[in-house]
């Protein structure tokens, strides 16, 4: 640690990223499919380039994510030819697939020649200017609502290009996950209601110069087995959209213990990292395993600790009620499974600047893959004002 950084940093394993990709590739063998990496989980440019080289496509939720994907060499216009429609999925858990939602849609879709883009633009609040960029670049676009459809039509006209669209269906299933991350039930802000499906099918048909329907998109928990049956039986192309499962377990946040204290009822390990670098425990009550890096002294007392940062918020914790040996000051402490929605959600709250990132390469060497932000970077926002 001393040799690498004096501040919290993210440390990834490049070979683990490769292994996670290969696990998906193996599971999808025999299916015509694209693994579309959801960039919002982790947008490090070096990681994106690596995933692109492995063969991933990109799932985007903003114009800047599209710009970054282009910068990382993802080519939305590099179509792989296919003659059938497709289905895009987000994998959450292990719920049976609801099939009835698809019947109407599949009945409508024609078996026309569709070329399959490797980039898909999602979201419930896509901006017109971002949709224009997506239209120009030939990115597939999900239709999320009535106003979204209007904006996509407008973008197609401005760009002078027909947009390939997928209908974002809300299948109304309960994935039994934290309410903040559940996206496929009927209280969710994402997707169109089943009752409105026919309206959307007609609306797409009414704009033959602007829109071409190429598939359905839904966020629901489905086992790969169920999806495999569906895709094979209907001869579909599958776009699968993993974020977390490709990247979460490839990384830890490395911190240093500032000190240990008690308030009489609770014990605290105070570290230099915080909710600014890693917010999932505070935001969703996520459990991320915590370990000391170096073995504690043999006489170290094991106690129950909350592991907290220095930020002025009671929600600033990385872990609660963890059994750990009492660490020495300056001992290293790692928070595991920090690859997804950690750095990409990091803030500069309390002016804790976003940390640097490193990865371990195949040969075991450590390389920097992103500079840490500095105070000078912050002051630059005020240059010339
Ligand atoms: C966020 C997102 C994903 C990825 O979700 P994970 O839980 O990280 O796998 C996939 N598809 C879409 C449309 C998303 O918005």
Coordinates of C-alpha atoms and ligand atoms in Angstrom, one line a residue:
X1 CA 0.0 0.0 0.0
X2 CA 2.7 2.4 1.0
X3 CA 4.3 2.0 -2.5
X4 CA 1.0 2.6 -4.3
X5 CA -1.1 5.3 -2.6
X6 CA -1.5 7.4 0.5
X7 CA -5.2 7.8 0.0
X8 CA -8.1 5.3 -0.5
X9 CA -8.0 3.6 -3.9
X10 CA -9.8 1.1 -6.0
X11 CA -8.0 -2.1 -6.9
X12 CA -9.4 -4.3 -9.7
X13 CA -8.4 -7.7 -11.1
X14 CA -8.2 -7.6 -14.8
X15 CA -8.1 -11.5 -15.1
X16 CA -11.3 -11.7 -13.0
X17 CA -13.1 -9.3 -15.4
X18 CA -12.1 -11.6 -18.2
X19 CA -13.3 -14.7 -16.3
X20 CA -16.7 -13.0 -15.6
X21 CA -17.1 -12.3 -19.3
X22 CA -16.2 -15.8 -20.2
X23 CA -18.7 -17.2 -17.8
X24 CA -21.5 -15.3 -19.6
X25 CA -20.1 -16.3 -23.0
X26 CA -20.1 -20.0 -22.0
X27 CA -23.6 -19.8 -20.5
X28 CA -24.9 -18.3 -23.8
X29 CA -23.3 -20.9 -26.0
X30 CA -25.6 -22.0 -28.7
X31 CA -27.7 -18.8 -28.6
X32 CA -27.3 -15.9 -31.0
X33 CA -26.5 -13.2 -28.5
X34 CA -24.7 -10.1 -27.5
X35 CA -23.4 -9.4 -24.1
X36 CA -24.2 -5.7 -23.7
X37 CA -22.2 -4.3 -20.7
X38 CA -24.2 -1.7 -18.7
X39 CA -21.7 1.1 -18.6
X40 CA -23.3 2.8 -15.7
X41 CA -22.0 0.1 -13.3
X42 CA -18.5 1.1 -13.9
X43 CA -17.3 3.6 -16.6
X44 CA -13.5 3.4 -16.3
X45 CA -12.2 3.8 -19.8
X46 CA -9.5 1.1 -19.5
X47 CA -12.1 -1.4 -18.2
X48 CA -14.5 -0.4 -21.1
X49 CA -11.7 -0.9 -23.6
X50 CA -10.9 -4.3 -22.1
X51 CA -14.6 -5.4 -22.2
X52 CA -14.9 -4.2 -25.8
X53 CA -11.8 -6.2 -26.8
X54 CA -13.4 -9.3 -25.2
X55 CA -16.4 -8.8 -27.4
X56 CA -18.9 -6.9 -25.3
X57 CA -21.5 -4.5 -26.6
X58 CA -22.6 -1.5 -24.6
X59 CA -25.8 -0.5 -22.8
X60 CA -26.1 3.2 -22.3
X61 CA -28.2 5.5 -20.3
X62 CA -27.0 9.0 -21.3
X63 CA -25.4 10.9 -24.1
X64 CA -22.1 11.1 -22.3
X65 CA -22.1 7.3 -21.8
X66 CA -22.6 7.0 -25.6
X67 CA -19.7 9.4 -26.2
X68 CA -17.6 7.4 -23.8
X69 CA -18.5 4.2 -25.5
X70 CA -17.5 5.7 -28.8
X71 CA -14.2 6.9 -27.3
X72 CA -13.6 3.4 -26.0
X73 CA -13.9 2.0 -29.5
X74 CA -17.4 0.5 -29.3
X75 CA -18.9 0.9 -32.8
X76 CA -22.7 1.0 -32.8
X77 CA -22.7 0.9 -36.5
X78 CA -20.8 -2.3 -36.7
X79 CA -23.8 -4.4 -37.1
X80 CA -23.9 -8.1 -36.9
X81 CA -26.5 -9.3 -39.4
X82 CA -29.5 -11.2 -38.2
X83 CA -32.7 -11.9 -39.7
X84 CA -34.9 -12.1 -36.7
X85 CA -36.0 -10.0 -33.8
X86 CA -34.5 -9.8 -30.4
X87 CA -35.1 -9.5 -26.8
X88 CA -33.1 -7.6 -24.3
X89 CA -32.9 -8.6 -20.7
X90 CA -31.5 -7.4 -17.5
X91 CA -30.8 -10.2 -15.1
X92 CA -31.6 -9.5 -11.5
X93 CA -32.5 -12.7 -9.7
X94 CA -34.2 -16.0 -10.2
X95 CA -37.8 -15.4 -11.0
X96 CA -39.7 -17.3 -13.7
X97 CA -40.1 -15.4 -16.9
X98 CA -43.6 -14.1 -17.6
X99 CA -44.4 -15.2 -21.1
X100 CA -47.8 -13.8 -21.8
X101 CA -46.4 -10.4 -22.2
X102 CA -44.5 -11.4 -25.2
X103 CA -47.2 -13.1 -27.2
X104 CA -48.8 -9.9 -28.6
X105 CA -45.4 -8.4 -29.3
X106 CA -44.0 -11.4 -31.1
X107 CA -47.2 -11.7 -33.2
X108 CA -46.6 -8.1 -34.4
X109 CA -42.9 -8.3 -35.1
X110 CA -42.1 -9.2 -38.6
X111 CA -39.2 -11.4 -39.6
X112 CA -37.6 -8.6 -41.6
X113 CA -33.9 -8.1 -42.0
X114 CA -32.7 -6.3 -39.0
X115 CA -29.1 -5.4 -38.4
X116 CA -28.2 -5.7 -34.8
X117 CA -26.3 -2.8 -33.2
X118 CA -23.9 -3.5 -30.4
X119 CA -25.1 -0.5 -28.5
X120 CA -28.4 0.1 -26.8
X121 CA -29.7 3.4 -25.3
X122 CA -32.0 3.0 -22.3
X123 CA -33.7 5.2 -19.8
X124 CA -37.0 6.8 -18.7
X125 CA -35.8 10.4 -19.3
X126 CA -33.7 10.4 -22.4
X127 CA -33.0 13.9 -23.6
X128 CA -33.7 15.0 -27.2
X129 CA -30.1 16.0 -27.9
X130 CA -28.9 12.6 -26.7
X131 CA -31.5 10.8 -28.8
X132 CA -30.3 12.8 -31.8
X133 CA -26.7 11.5 -31.2
X134 CA -28.0 8.0 -30.8
X135 CA -30.0 8.2 -34.0
X136 CA -26.9 9.6 -35.9
X137 CA -24.7 6.8 -34.5
X138 CA -27.2 4.0 -35.3
X139 CA -27.7 3.0 -31.7
X140 CA -30.8 0.9 -30.8
X141 CA -33.2 2.8 -28.6
X142 CA -35.7 1.7 -26.0
X143 CA -39.1 3.3 -26.0
X144 CA -40.1 4.0 -22.4
X145 CA -43.2 6.2 -22.5
X146 CA -45.5 8.2 -24.8
X147 CA -43.3 11.3 -24.5
X148 CA -40.2 9.3 -25.1
X149 CA -41.7 7.9 -28.3
X150 CA -42.4 11.5 -29.5
X151 CA -38.8 12.5 -28.7
X152 CA -37.4 9.5 -30.6
X153 CA -39.5 10.4 -33.6
X154 CA -38.3 14.0 -33.4
X155 CA -34.7 12.8 -33.1
X156 CA -35.1 10.6 -36.1
X157 CA -36.3 13.6 -38.2
X158 CA -33.5 15.9 -37.0
X159 CA -30.8 13.2 -37.7
X160 CA -32.5 12.2 -40.9
X161 CA -32.2 8.5 -39.9
X162 CA -34.6 5.8 -39.1
X163 CA -34.2 4.6 -35.5
X164 CA -34.4 0.9 -34.5
X165 CA -36.4 0.7 -31.4
X166 CA -37.3 -1.8 -28.7
X167 CA -40.3 -1.5 -26.5
X168 CA -39.5 -1.3 -22.9
X169 CA -42.1 -3.5 -21.2
X170 CA -42.8 -3.4 -17.5
X171 CA -43.6 -7.1 -16.8
X172 CA -44.9 -6.4 -13.3
X173 CA -43.0 -9.0 -11.4
X174 CA -41.6 -8.7 -7.9
X175 CA -37.9 -9.5 -8.0
X176 CA -37.7 -9.4 -4.2
X177 CA -34.8 -7.1 -4.1
X178 CA -34.3 -3.7 -2.3
X179 CA -37.1 -1.3 -3.5
X180 CA -34.5 1.1 -4.8
X181 CA -33.1 -1.4 -7.3
X182 CA -36.4 -3.1 -8.2
X183 CA -37.3 -2.0 -11.7
X184 CA -39.8 -4.5 -13.1
X185 CA -42.8 -4.1 -10.9
X186 CA -45.8 -2.0 -11.5
X187 CA -44.8 0.8 -9.1
X188 CA -41.6 1.3 -11.1
X189 CA -40.9 4.5 -13.1
X190 CA -39.5 2.3 -15.9
X191 CA -41.2 0.9 -19.0
X192 CA -44.7 0.9 -20.5
X193 CA -47.8 -0.7 -19.0
X194 CA -49.0 -4.0 -20.5
X195 CA -52.4 -2.4 -21.1
X196 CA -50.8 0.2 -23.3
X197 CA -48.8 -2.2 -25.4
X198 CA -51.2 -2.2 -28.4
X199 CA -51.1 1.6 -28.4
X200 CA -47.4 1.6 -28.7
X201 CA -47.4 -1.0 -31.4
X202 CA -49.8 1.2 -33.4
X203 CA -47.8 4.3 -32.7
X204 CA -44.6 2.7 -34.0
X205 CA -46.4 1.5 -37.1
X206 CA -47.7 5.0 -37.7
X207 CA -44.2 6.3 -38.1
X208 CA -42.7 4.1 -40.8
X209 CA -40.1 6.7 -41.8
X210 CA -38.8 7.3 -38.4
X211 CA -39.1 4.1 -36.4
X212 CA -38.5 0.4 -36.9
X213 CA -39.5 -2.0 -34.2
X214 CA -36.8 -4.6 -33.7
X215 CA -37.6 -6.1 -30.3
X216 CA -38.7 -6.0 -26.7
X217 CA -36.8 -5.1 -23.7
X218 CA -37.6 -5.9 -20.2
X219 CA -36.0 -5.8 -16.8
X220 CA -36.9 -8.8 -14.8
X221 CA -35.4 -11.6 -13.0
X222 CA -35.1 -14.6 -15.2
X223 CA -33.0 -17.6 -14.9
X224 CA -30.7 -18.1 -17.9
X225 CA -32.4 -21.5 -18.4
X226 CA -35.9 -19.9 -18.9
X227 CA -34.4 -17.3 -21.2
X228 CA -32.6 -20.0 -23.2
X229 CA -35.9 -21.9 -23.8
X230 CA -37.7 -18.7 -24.8
X231 CA -35.0 -17.6 -27.2
X232 CA -34.6 -21.0 -28.8
X233 CA -38.3 -21.7 -29.1
X234 CA -39.0 -18.4 -30.8
X235 CA -35.7 -18.2 -32.7
X236 CA -34.7 -14.9 -31.2
X237 CA -31.5 -13.0 -30.8
X238 CA -30.8 -12.2 -27.2
X239 CA -29.1 -9.1 -25.9
X240 CA -28.2 -9.7 -22.3
X241 CA -27.3 -6.6 -20.2
X242 CA -25.1 -7.4 -17.3
X243 CA -23.5 -4.6 -15.2
X244 CA -23.0 -5.7 -11.6
X245 CA -22.4 -9.4 -12.3
X246 CA -19.6 -8.6 -14.8
X247 CA -17.7 -6.1 -12.6
X248 CA -18.8 -6.1 -8.9
X249 CA -16.6 -8.9 -7.7
X250 CA -13.5 -7.8 -9.6
X251 CA -12.5 -5.0 -7.2
X252 CA -12.0 -3.8 -3.6
X253 CA -11.7 -0.3 -2.1
X254 CA -8.5 -0.2 -0.2
X255 CA -8.5 2.1 2.9
X256 CA -6.4 2.8 5.9
X257 CA -7.5 2.8 9.5
X258 CA -7.3 6.3 11.0
X259 CA -8.2 5.1 14.5
X260 CA -10.5 3.1 16.7
X261 CA -13.1 4.6 19.2
X262 CA -16.1 3.7 21.3
X263 CA -19.1 5.8 22.3
X264 CA -19.8 3.5 25.3
X265 CA -22.3 1.3 23.5
X266 CA -20.7 0.9 20.0
X267 CA -17.2 0.5 18.7
X268 CA -16.1 2.2 15.6
X269 CA -13.2 1.7 13.2
X270 CA -12.7 5.0 11.5
X271 CA -11.0 4.8 8.1
X272 CA -10.0 7.3 5.4
X273 CA -12.5 6.0 2.9
X274 CA -16.1 6.9 3.2
X275 CA -19.6 7.1 1.6
X276 CA -18.1 9.6 -0.8
X277 CA -16.0 6.9 -2.4
X278 CA -18.5 4.1 -1.9
X279 CA -22.1 4.9 -1.2
X280 CA -23.9 1.5 -1.6
X281 CA -24.1 0.6 2.1
X282 CA -25.5 4.0 3.0
X283 CA -27.8 4.2 0.0
X284 CA -29.3 0.8 -0.2
X285 CA -28.0 -0.9 3.0
X286 CA -25.8 -3.1 0.8
X287 CA -23.6 -5.6 2.5
X288 CA -20.0 -5.5 1.4
X289 CA -17.6 -7.7 3.1
X290 CA -14.8 -6.0 5.0
X291 CA -11.4 -7.4 5.9
X292 CA -8.1 -6.1 7.4
X293 CA -5.3 -6.3 4.9
X294 CA -2.5 -7.4 7.2
X295 CA -3.0 -10.0 9.9
X296 CA -3.8 -8.2 13.2
X297 CA -1.4 -8.6 16.2
X298 CA -2.0 -12.0 17.8
X299 CA -3.2 -10.3 21.0
X300 CA -5.7 -8.1 19.2
X301 CA -9.1 -8.3 20.8
X302 CA -12.0 -9.3 18.4
X303 CA -15.0 -7.0 18.8
X304 CA -18.1 -5.9 16.9
X305 CA -17.4 -2.7 15.0
X306 CA -19.2 -0.2 12.7
X307 CA -16.7 0.7 10.0
X308 CA -17.2 4.4 9.3
X309 CA -15.6 7.2 7.3
X310 CA -14.8 10.8 8.3
X311 CA -17.7 12.4 6.4
X312 CA -20.2 14.5 8.4
X313 CA -23.2 12.3 8.0
X314 CA -24.6 9.6 10.3
X315 CA -25.1 7.5 7.1
X316 CA -21.4 7.5 6.5
X317 CA -20.7 3.8 7.1
X318 CA -19.1 1.1 5.0
X319 CA -20.2 -1.7 7.2
X320 CA -22.2 -2.2 10.4
X321 CA -21.7 -4.7 13.3
X322 CA -18.7 -6.4 11.8
X323 CA -16.6 -8.8 13.9
X324 CA -13.0 -7.8 13.4
X325 CA -9.8 -7.9 15.3
X326 CA -9.0 -4.5 16.7
X327 CA -6.7 -3.0 14.0
X328 CA -3.6 -1.0 14.6
X329 CA -3.6 2.6 13.4
X330 CA -2.7 2.9 9.7
X331 CA -3.6 -0.8 9.1
X332 CA -5.0 -1.5 5.7
X333 CA -8.7 -2.4 5.4
X334 CA -10.5 -3.5 2.3
X335 CA -14.2 -3.3 1.3
X336 CA -14.9 -6.1 -1.2
X337 CA -17.2 -6.4 -4.2
X338 CA -16.6 -2.7 -5.0
X339 CA -16.4 -2.9 -8.8
X340 CA -20.0 -1.9 -9.6
X341 CA -21.9 1.2 -8.6
X342 CA -19.1 2.3 -6.3
X343 CA -16.6 4.4 -8.2
X344 CA -19.4 5.3 -10.7
X345 CA -21.4 6.7 -7.9
X346 CA -18.5 8.3 -6.0
X347 CA -18.9 12.0 -5.2
X348 CA -16.6 14.7 -3.9
X349 CA -18.7 15.4 -0.8
X350 CA -16.7 16.9 2.0
X351 CA -14.1 17.6 -0.8
X352 CA -13.0 14.0 -0.6
X353 CA -11.8 13.9 -4.2
X354 CA -12.6 10.8 -6.3
X355 CA -9.9 8.1 -5.7
X356 CA -7.4 6.7 -8.2
X357 CA -8.0 3.2 -9.7
X358 CA -5.5 0.4 -10.3
X359 CA -5.7 -3.1 -11.7
X360 CA -3.7 -6.2 -11.3
X361 CA -2.7 -7.5 -14.7
X362 CA -2.4 -11.1 -15.9
X363 CA 1.3 -11.2 -14.9
X364 CA 0.5 -9.9 -11.4
X365 CA 1.9 -6.4 -11.9
X366 CA -0.2 -3.4 -10.7
X367 CA -1.0 -0.6 -13.2
X368 CA -2.9 2.6 -12.7
X369 CA -6.0 2.9 -14.8
X370 CA -7.3 6.2 -13.6
X371 CA -5.7 9.2 -11.9
X372 CA -7.1 10.3 -8.5
X373 CA -8.8 13.6 -8.6
X374 CA -6.9 16.4 -6.8
X375 CA -7.7 19.7 -5.1
X376 CA -6.2 21.4 -8.1
X377 CA -8.8 19.7 -10.4
X378 CA -11.5 21.2 -8.2
X379 CA -10.1 24.7 -8.2
X380 CA -9.9 24.6 -12.0
X381 CA -13.8 24.7 -12.2
X382 CA -13.5 28.3 -11.1
X383 CA -10.8 29.4 -13.5
X384 CA -11.5 32.7 -15.2
X385 CA -14.8 33.3 -13.4
Ligands
LIG1 C1 -28.6 -0.7 -15.0 C2 -29.1 -1.5 -16.2 C3 -28.6 -2.8 -16.4 C4 -27.5 -3.4 -15.5 O1 -28.0 -3.8 -14.3 P1 -27.1 -4.7 -13.2 O2 -27.9 -4.9 -12.0 O3 -25.9 -3.8 -12.9 O4 -26.7 -5.9 -13.9 C5 -29.0 -3.4 -17.5 N1 -29.9 -2.9 -18.3 C6 -30.4 -1.7 -18.1 C7 -31.4 -1.1 -19.1 C8 -30.0 -0.9 -17.0 O5 -30.5 0.3 -16.9

